[in-house]
CSV table of C-alpha atoms in Angstrom, one decimal:
chain,number,residue,atom,x,y,z
A,62,MET,CA,0.2,0.1,0.0
A,63,GLU,CA,1.5,3.8,-1.1
A,64,ASN,CA,1.9,5.9,1.9
A,65,TYR,CA,-0.8,9.0,1.5
A,66,LYS,CA,0.7,11.9,2.2
A,67,THR,CA,-1.7,15.0,2.8
A,68,ARG,CA,-0.6,18.2,0.5
A,69,VAL,CA,-0.5,21.5,2.2
A,70,THR,CA,-1.9,24.1,0.4
A,71,GLN,CA,-2.0,27.7,1.4
A,72,ALA,CA,-5.9,27.2,1.5
A,73,LYS,CA,-5.7,24.7,4.4
A,74,GLU,CA,-3.1,26.8,6.2
A,75,ASP,CA,-5.6,29.9,6.0
A,76,ALA,CA,-8.3,27.4,7.4
A,77,VAL,CA,-6.2,26.3,10.4
A,78,LYS,CA,-5.0,30.0,10.8
A,79,ALA,CA,-8.7,31.0,10.9
A,80,LEU,CA,-10.2,28.6,13.6
A,81,LYS,CA,-6.7,29.3,15.5
A,82,ASP,CA,-7.7,32.9,15.7
A,83,GLU,CA,-11.4,32.3,16.3
A,84,PHE,CA,-10.5,29.4,19.1
A,85,ALA,CA,-7.9,31.8,20.6
A,86,GLY,CA,-10.9,34.4,21.7
A,87,TYR,CA,-12.2,31.5,24.1
A,88,ASP,CA,-11.4,29.7,27.1
A,89,SER,CA,-13.8,26.8,26.6
A,90,TYR,CA,-14.6,23.8,24.2
A,91,ILE,CA,-17.6,21.8,24.1
A,92,PHE,CA,-17.5,19.0,21.3
A,93,THR,CA,-20.5,17.8,20.1
A,94,ASN,CA,-21.8,14.9,17.3
A,95,TYR,CA,-24.4,16.8,15.2
A,96,ARG,CA,-25.1,14.2,12.5
A,97,GLY,CA,-29.1,14.4,12.0
A,98,LEU,CA,-29.7,17.6,13.1
A,99,THR,CA,-31.0,19.8,10.3
A,100,VAL,CA,-29.7,23.1,9.2
A,101,ALA,CA,-32.3,25.0,10.7
A,102,GLN,CA,-31.7,23.3,14.0
A,103,ILE,CA,-27.8,24.1,13.7
A,104,THR,CA,-29.0,27.4,13.3
A,105,ASP,CA,-31.1,27.6,16.3
A,106,ILE,CA,-28.4,26.4,18.5
A,107,ARG,CA,-26.4,28.9,17.4
A,108,LYS,CA,-29.0,31.7,18.3
A,109,ASP,CA,-29.0,30.3,21.8
A,110,LEU,CA,-25.6,30.4,22.5
A,111,ARG,CA,-24.9,34.0,20.8
A,112,LYS,CA,-27.0,35.3,23.7
A,113,ASN,CA,-24.6,33.8,25.9
A,114,ASP,CA,-21.3,35.4,24.2
A,115,ALA,CA,-21.0,32.0,22.5
A,116,ALA,CA,-20.4,30.3,19.1
A,117,TYR,CA,-21.3,26.9,17.7
A,118,ARG,CA,-19.1,25.9,14.7
A,119,VAL,CA,-19.2,22.9,12.6
A,120,VAL,CA,-15.3,22.1,12.2
A,121,LYS,CA,-13.1,19.8,10.2
A,122,ASN,CA,-11.7,17.7,12.8
A,123,ARG,CA,-8.0,17.7,11.3
A,124,TYR,CA,-8.1,21.3,11.4
A,125,ALA,CA,-9.4,21.6,14.5
A,126,LYS,CA,-6.7,19.4,16.1
A,127,ILE,CA,-4.0,21.7,14.5
A,128,ALA,CA,-5.3,24.4,16.0
A,129,LEU,CA,-6.1,23.5,19.6
A,130,ALA,CA,-2.4,22.1,19.4
A,131,ASP,CA,-1.0,25.5,18.3
A,132,LEU,CA,-3.0,27.0,21.2
A,133,GLU,CA,-1.6,24.1,23.5
A,134,LYS,CA,-5.2,23.0,24.3
A,135,ASN,CA,-4.6,19.6,24.3
A,136,GLY,CA,-6.7,16.7,25.7
A,137,ALA,CA,-9.9,16.6,23.3
A,138,GLU,CA,-8.3,14.5,20.3
A,139,GLU,CA,-10.6,11.7,21.0
A,140,GLN,CA,-13.6,13.8,21.0
A,141,MET,CA,-12.8,14.9,17.6
A,142,VAL,CA,-13.6,11.5,15.2
A,143,GLY,CA,-16.9,12.0,13.3
A,144,PRO,CA,-19.1,14.8,12.5
A,145,THR,CA,-17.9,17.5,15.3
A,146,ALA,CA,-18.9,21.0,16.0
A,147,VAL,CA,-17.8,22.5,18.7
A,148,ALA,CA,-19.5,25.1,21.2
A,149,LEU,CA,-17.1,28.0,22.0
A,150,ALA,CA,-17.5,29.5,25.6
A,151,LYS,CA,-16.0,33.0,27.2
A,152,GLY,CA,-15.0,32.9,31.0
A,153,ASP,CA,-17.0,31.6,33.7
A,154,THR,CA,-20.2,30.9,30.7
A,155,ALA,CA,-19.2,27.2,30.1
A,156,ASN,CA,-22.1,25.8,32.2
A,157,VAL,CA,-24.6,28.4,30.7
A,158,VAL,CA,-23.4,26.8,27.5
A,159,ALA,CA,-23.6,23.0,28.5
A,160,LYS,CA,-27.1,24.1,29.9
A,161,ALA,CA,-28.1,25.1,26.7
A,162,LEU,CA,-26.6,22.4,24.5
A,163,PHE,CA,-28.4,19.6,26.6
A,164,ALA,CA,-31.5,21.6,26.7
A,165,ALA,CA,-31.0,21.8,22.6
A,166,ALA,CA,-30.0,17.5,22.7
A,167,LYS,CA,-33.1,16.7,24.8
A,168,ASP,CA,-35.6,18.9,22.3
A,169,ASN,CA,-34.1,17.1,19.1
A,170,GLY,CA,-32.7,14.0,20.3
A,171,LYS,CA,-29.8,13.8,18.1
A,172,LEU,CA,-27.5,16.4,19.5
A,173,GLU,CA,-24.7,14.2,21.7
A,174,VAL,CA,-22.1,16.1,23.9
A,175,LYS,CA,-18.9,14.5,23.8
A,176,GLY,CA,-16.7,15.8,26.1
A,177,ALA,CA,-15.1,19.4,26.7
A,178,LEU,CA,-11.8,21.4,27.2
A,179,VAL,CA,-13.2,23.7,30.0
A,180,ASN,CA,-10.5,26.3,30.9
A,181,GLY,CA,-7.7,23.8,29.8
A,182,GLU,CA,-9.1,20.7,32.2
A,183,PHE,CA,-10.5,17.8,30.3
A,184,MET,CA,-14.1,16.9,30.7
A,185,THR,CA,-16.0,14.0,29.8
A,186,ALA,CA,-19.5,13.9,28.4
A,187,GLU,CA,-21.0,13.1,32.0
A,188,GLN,CA,-19.1,15.8,33.8
A,189,VAL,CA,-20.0,18.1,31.1
A,190,GLU,CA,-23.6,17.1,31.7
A,191,ALA,CA,-22.7,17.7,35.7
A,192,LEU,CA,-21.2,20.8,34.9
A,193,SER,CA,-24.4,21.9,33.0
A,194,LYS,CA,-26.7,21.7,36.1
A,195,LEU,CA,-24.4,23.8,38.7
A,196,PRO,CA,-26.2,27.4,39.1
A,197,THR,CA,-24.4,30.3,36.8
A,198,LYS,CA,-22.4,32.8,38.4
A,199,LEU,CA,-25.0,35.0,38.3
A,200,GLU,CA,-27.5,32.5,40.7
A,201,LEU,CA,-24.6,31.7,42.7
A,202,ILE,CA,-24.0,35.9,43.4
A,203,ALA,CA,-27.9,36.5,43.8
A,204,SER,CA,-28.3,33.7,46.5
A,205,LEU,CA,-25.2,34.5,48.0
A,206,MET,CA,-26.6,38.5,48.3
A,207,GLY,CA,-30.0,36.9,49.4
A,208,THR,CA,-28.2,34.9,52.5
A,209,MET,CA,-26.1,38.3,53.6
A,210,LYS,CA,-29.4,40.1,53.4
A,211,ALA,CA,-31.5,38.0,55.8
A,212,PRO,CA,-29.5,39.2,58.9
A,213,VAL,CA,-29.8,43.2,58.0
A,214,GLN,CA,-33.6,43.0,57.1
A,215,LYS,CA,-34.7,40.6,60.2
A,216,LEU,CA,-32.6,43.4,62.7
A,217,ALA,CA,-34.4,46.1,60.7
A,218,ALA,CA,-37.9,44.5,61.6
A,219,THR,CA,-36.7,44.0,65.3
A,220,LEU,CA,-35.7,47.7,65.6
A,221,LEU,CA,-39.1,49.0,63.7
A,222,ALA,CA,-41.2,46.7,65.9
A,223,TYR,CA,-39.6,47.8,69.0
A,224,MET,CA,-39.7,51.2,67.5
A,225,LYS,CA,-43.5,50.6,67.3
A,226,SER,CA,-43.6,49.1,70.6
A,227,LYS,CA,-42.3,51.9,72.0
A,228,GLU,CA,-44.3,54.3,70.4
A,229,GLU,CA,-47.6,52.4,71.7
A,230,ALA,CA,-46.4,52.6,75.6
A,231,GLN,CA,-45.8,56.3,75.2
A,232,GLY,CA,-49.3,56.9,73.2
A,233,SER,CA,-51.0,55.0,76.0
A,234,ALA,CA,-49.2,56.5,78.9
A,235,ASN,CA,-50.4,60.2,77.4
């Protein structure tokens, strides 16, 4: 059998560079199998993800592997087999993006999360699903603020009740 050698063309180099430039703007990459999805379904997923400053790209596996390796984001090579689309997330939005992907998977039954690279750490599909169930950063902050506000509210209510009882006592004394 003859050795097959891939010819590196300028178009391929440009495609890898464009993918690398796009990937560089994100911290987290969630790999999905999109086999069986229609263009309309993929477009809907993209719209949902854009709301969270994320992107969804159908990629050529070889180009994506090279782009991620150039960015020193290793560990997801096994996930890039077969039809692959990558959800790209910035900062602390990886769990929000994962939630959106699992919601889309539930709706259409064809999208499959393969795994992820979240802030440089590889995650299996099961770990990504667990991440999707965590509260968002804003939800955690709101919960914390509610917890911090409760004692102050209780103190204010107690002081108000005390003031009213003092006023009533003075009013009945006159």
